[in-house]
Coordinates of C-alpha atoms in Angstrom, one line a residue:
M2 CA 0.0 0.1 -0.1
T3 CA 1.2 3.7 0.2
N4 CA 1.9 5.6 2.9
L5 CA -1.4 6.9 3.0
L6 CA -2.9 3.8 3.9
K7 CA -2.2 0.8 5.2
R8 CA -3.5 -2.8 4.8
H9 CA -3.3 -5.7 7.0
T10 CA -5.4 -9.4 6.7
D11 CA -5.3 -11.6 9.5
E12 CA -6.0 -15.6 9.3
M13 CA -9.5 -15.2 9.5
G14 CA -9.6 -13.2 6.3
I15 CA -10.3 -9.8 8.3
T16 CA -8.5 -6.7 6.2
T17 CA -7.8 -3.8 8.1
L18 CA -7.7 -0.6 6.1
T19 CA -5.7 2.1 8.1
L20 CA -6.1 5.7 7.0
S21 CA -2.2 6.7 7.9
Q22 CA -1.8 10.5 7.7
P23 CA -2.9 11.9 11.1
E24 CA -0.9 14.8 10.4
R25 CA -3.3 15.9 7.7
R26 CA -6.0 14.6 10.1
N27 CA -6.7 11.7 8.0
S28 CA -8.4 14.0 5.4
L29 CA -10.0 12.3 2.0
S30 CA -7.4 14.2 -0.3
M31 CA -7.5 13.1 -4.1
G32 CA -4.4 11.2 -3.2
M33 CA -6.3 9.5 0.2
L34 CA -9.4 8.7 -2.1
N35 CA -6.8 7.0 -4.6
A36 CA -5.6 4.9 -2.4
L37 CA -8.5 3.7 -0.9
G38 CA -10.7 3.2 -4.1
E39 CA -7.8 0.8 -5.4
A40 CA -7.6 -1.0 -2.2
L41 CA -11.6 -1.5 -2.4
E42 CA -11.0 -2.8 -6.2
N43 CA -8.5 -4.8 -4.9
I44 CA -10.3 -6.4 -2.2
A45 CA -13.5 -7.2 -4.1
A46 CA -11.5 -9.7 -6.2
D47 CA -9.3 -11.0 -2.9
S48 CA -11.2 -14.3 -1.8
A49 CA -9.1 -14.5 1.2
T50 CA -10.8 -11.2 2.6
R51 CA -14.1 -11.9 4.4
V52 CA -14.7 -8.9 6.1
V53 CA -13.0 -5.5 5.8
V54 CA -12.4 -3.2 8.7
I55 CA -11.7 0.9 8.1
A56 CA -9.3 2.2 10.8
A57 CA -7.3 5.2 11.3
E58 CA -4.3 6.4 13.0
G59 CA -4.1 9.5 15.5
K60 CA -6.9 11.4 17.2
V61 CA -8.7 12.3 14.1
F62 CA -10.6 9.2 12.3
C63 CA -11.4 11.6 9.4
A64 CA -11.7 15.5 9.1
G65 CA -13.3 14.8 5.5
H66 CA -11.8 16.7 2.1
D67 CA -8.1 18.3 2.6
L68 CA -9.5 22.2 2.6
K69 CA -5.5 23.2 1.8
E70 CA -5.9 21.0 -1.5
I71 CA -9.0 22.7 -2.4
R72 CA -7.8 25.9 -1.5
D73 CA -4.8 25.2 -3.9
Q74 CA -7.3 24.1 -6.5
L75 CA -9.9 27.1 -5.8
D76 CA -10.0 28.3 -9.7
S77 CA -10.2 24.7 -10.8
H78 CA -13.7 23.8 -11.2
E79 CA -12.4 20.6 -13.4
F80 CA -10.5 19.6 -10.4
Q81 CA -13.3 20.1 -7.5
L82 CA -15.4 18.0 -9.8
A83 CA -13.4 15.4 -10.0
L84 CA -12.7 15.3 -6.2
F85 CA -16.3 15.1 -5.4
K86 CA -17.2 12.7 -8.3
R87 CA -14.0 10.6 -7.0
C88 CA -14.9 10.8 -3.1
S89 CA -18.7 9.5 -4.6
E90 CA -16.9 6.6 -6.4
V91 CA -15.0 5.4 -3.7
M92 CA -18.1 5.5 -0.9
Q93 CA -20.1 3.6 -3.6
Q94 CA -17.2 1.0 -4.1
V95 CA -17.3 0.5 0.2
V96 CA -21.6 -0.1 -0.3
N97 CA -21.2 -2.2 -3.3
L98 CA -18.2 -4.3 -2.0
P99 CA -19.1 -7.9 -1.9
K100 CA -18.1 -8.0 1.7
P101 CA -19.3 -6.6 4.9
V102 CA -17.5 -3.7 5.8
I103 CA -17.0 -2.1 9.5
A104 CA -15.7 1.4 10.6
R105 CA -13.6 1.5 13.5
V106 CA -14.0 4.8 14.7
A107 CA -11.9 6.9 17.1
G108 CA -11.6 10.3 17.2
V109 CA -13.7 12.8 15.2
A110 CA -15.6 12.1 11.9
T111 CA -16.2 14.9 10.1
A112 CA -18.2 16.3 6.6
A113 CA -16.8 13.3 4.1
G114 CA -15.5 11.5 7.2
C115 CA -18.9 11.3 8.4
Q116 CA -19.8 10.4 5.3
L117 CA -17.4 7.2 5.4
V118 CA -18.9 6.2 8.7
A119 CA -22.2 6.2 7.4
S120 CA -21.4 4.4 4.2
C121 CA -19.7 1.7 5.9
D122 CA -22.1 -1.4 6.9
L123 CA -21.5 -1.1 10.2
A124 CA -19.7 0.8 12.9
V125 CA -18.2 0.9 16.0
A126 CA -17.3 4.5 17.8
E127 CA -15.2 4.9 21.1
T128 CA -17.1 6.8 23.6
S129 CA -15.2 10.1 22.9
A130 CA -15.6 10.0 19.0
R131 CA -17.7 12.7 17.6
F132 CA -19.3 13.3 14.3
A133 CA -20.4 16.1 12.2
T134 CA -21.2 17.7 8.7
P135 CA -20.2 21.0 9.2
G136 CA -19.4 22.0 5.7
V137 CA -22.1 24.9 6.4
N138 CA -19.8 26.9 8.8
I139 CA -17.3 27.4 5.9
G140 CA -20.0 28.4 3.1
L141 CA -19.5 24.7 1.9
F142 CA -23.1 22.9 2.3
C143 CA -22.1 19.0 2.7
S144 CA -24.1 18.0 0.0
T145 CA -22.2 14.9 -1.0
P146 CA -22.0 13.7 2.8
M147 CA -26.0 14.2 2.9
V148 CA -26.3 11.3 0.8
A149 CA -25.0 8.9 3.0
L150 CA -26.0 10.4 6.1
S151 CA -29.8 10.7 5.1
R152 CA -29.6 6.6 4.3
N153 CA -28.8 5.9 7.6
V154 CA -30.8 8.7 9.7
S155 CA -34.2 10.0 9.7
R156 CA -34.8 13.2 7.7
K157 CA -35.2 15.9 10.3
H158 CA -32.0 14.6 12.4
A159 CA -29.8 14.5 9.0
M160 CA -31.2 18.2 8.4
E161 CA -30.6 18.9 11.9
M162 CA -26.9 18.1 11.6
L163 CA -26.3 19.4 8.0
L164 CA -28.1 22.6 8.9
T165 CA -26.5 23.6 12.4
G166 CA -22.9 22.0 11.3
E167 CA -22.8 21.3 15.2
M168 CA -20.6 18.4 16.2
I169 CA -22.8 15.3 18.1
S170 CA -21.3 13.0 20.5
A171 CA -21.0 9.1 19.9
A172 CA -23.8 8.1 22.1
R173 CA -26.2 10.7 20.0
A174 CA -24.9 9.1 16.8
E175 CA -25.8 5.5 18.3
Q176 CA -29.2 6.9 19.2
L177 CA -29.7 8.3 15.5
G178 CA -28.7 5.0 13.9
L179 CA -25.5 6.2 12.7
V180 CA -23.4 3.8 14.7
N181 CA -23.9 0.2 15.9
R182 CA -22.1 0.6 19.4
V183 CA -20.3 2.8 21.6
V184 CA -17.6 1.6 23.8
D185 CA -15.0 2.7 26.0
E186 CA -11.5 2.8 23.9
P187 CA -10.0 0.1 25.9
L188 CA -12.5 -2.1 24.6
L189 CA -12.6 -0.9 20.8
D190 CA -10.7 -3.5 19.3
D191 CA -12.1 -6.4 20.9
T192 CA -15.8 -5.1 20.0
V193 CA -14.5 -4.6 16.3
Y194 CA -13.0 -7.3 15.7
A195 CA -15.2 -9.8 17.7
M196 CA -18.2 -8.4 15.3
A197 CA -15.8 -9.1 12.9
R198 CA -15.2 -12.8 13.5
T199 CA -18.5 -13.3 13.9
I200 CA -19.3 -12.3 10.3
A201 CA -15.9 -13.9 9.1
E202 CA -17.4 -17.3 10.2
K203 CA -20.4 -17.0 8.0
S204 CA -20.8 -18.1 4.0
G205 CA -19.0 -15.6 2.1
H206 CA -21.3 -16.5 -0.9
T207 CA -24.3 -16.3 1.6
L208 CA -22.8 -12.7 2.7
K209 CA -22.6 -11.3 -0.8
I210 CA -25.9 -12.0 -1.7
G211 CA -27.2 -10.4 1.7
K212 CA -25.5 -7.4 1.3
G213 CA -26.2 -7.1 -2.2
A214 CA -30.0 -7.6 -2.0
F215 CA -30.2 -5.3 1.4
Y216 CA -28.9 -2.1 -0.5
K217 CA -31.0 -3.0 -3.7
Q218 CA -34.1 -3.9 -1.7
V219 CA -33.9 -0.6 0.5
E220 CA -34.8 1.9 -2.5
M221 CA -37.6 0.0 -3.9
P222 CA -41.2 0.3 -3.0
L223 CA -42.6 -2.6 -0.5
A224 CA -44.4 -4.7 -2.9
D225 CA -41.4 -4.6 -5.3
A226 CA -39.0 -5.1 -2.7
Y227 CA -40.8 -8.7 -1.4
D228 CA -41.1 -9.6 -5.1
Y229 CA -37.3 -9.1 -5.3
T230 CA -36.1 -10.7 -2.4
A231 CA -38.2 -13.5 -2.5
R232 CA -36.3 -14.3 -6.4
V233 CA -33.2 -13.6 -4.4
M234 CA -34.1 -16.3 -1.3
A235 CA -35.2 -19.0 -3.7
E236 CA -32.1 -18.4 -6.1
N237 CA -30.0 -18.5 -2.9
L238 CA -31.5 -21.9 -2.0
L239 CA -29.7 -23.3 -5.3
A240 CA -26.3 -22.3 -3.6
D241 CA -24.0 -25.1 -2.2
D242 CA -23.8 -23.4 1.0
A243 CA -27.6 -22.9 1.7
R244 CA -28.1 -26.8 1.3
E245 CA -24.8 -27.0 3.7
G246 CA -25.8 -24.7 5.7
I247 CA -29.6 -26.3 6.3
C248 CA -28.3 -29.8 6.5
A249 CA -25.8 -29.1 9.2
F250 CA -28.2 -27.1 11.3
L251 CA -30.5 -29.8 11.4
D252 CA -27.6 -32.4 11.5
K253 CA -26.5 -30.1 14.9
R254 CA -23.2 -30.1 13.2
K255 CA -20.9 -27.0 12.4
P256 CA -21.1 -26.2 8.7
E257 CA -18.4 -26.5 6.2
W258 CA -18.7 -23.6 3.6
K259 CA -17.3 -23.7 0.4
D260 CA -18.3 -20.2 -0.3
R261 CA -20.4 -20.9 -3.3

């Protein structure tokens, strides 16, 4: 990996991607976005990876876009458009990745950093973590972070964060549905990786089917969602792992997944 992003895969197939530019508050510069996008592209085709954890070094999880980089390119509409498009692509890579993604949040996650947390399938935050979409405070509304945020929390709560730009606590983020769990800092890794290990023990093929179906059905009208997911479940039953899982359950034994 680059010096912006570290990658490590353990024996259970849990791959940790660590934003490693704490001196720049792990900002989503074009370089960081490209590094993250490349890593996600590689992981999508990597059969050894079963679950992804996105973490960060230092006291800030991610402060959003690199405002110094934006200031240096203020006169380049072409760069600005390319930056926000690239960020949108990477966020969609997280959502479309055929493996579950967990955000490990320590410190502050603001603007596009909050967007990254919201884009992950699951998120665990330490007690002192804080979240905000503060673009309105500097005259740059958090329009692209709004997409992920509004798909995770209710409209009024999303609008409150977007219109006030105020920080919210980890506890409040859990109440709103932005994160799954909040734990004290010493328990953060234990909680994140216990969750990751639980998921990694499942059939990779089944997780791929389920994650893809979740994000597709959630945008559908109710009747269409039921029609679509009924077809997904019927097709899922044709998979080797579904047959193995059902037989293992009835035989009271641990399933042996083939990931197909």
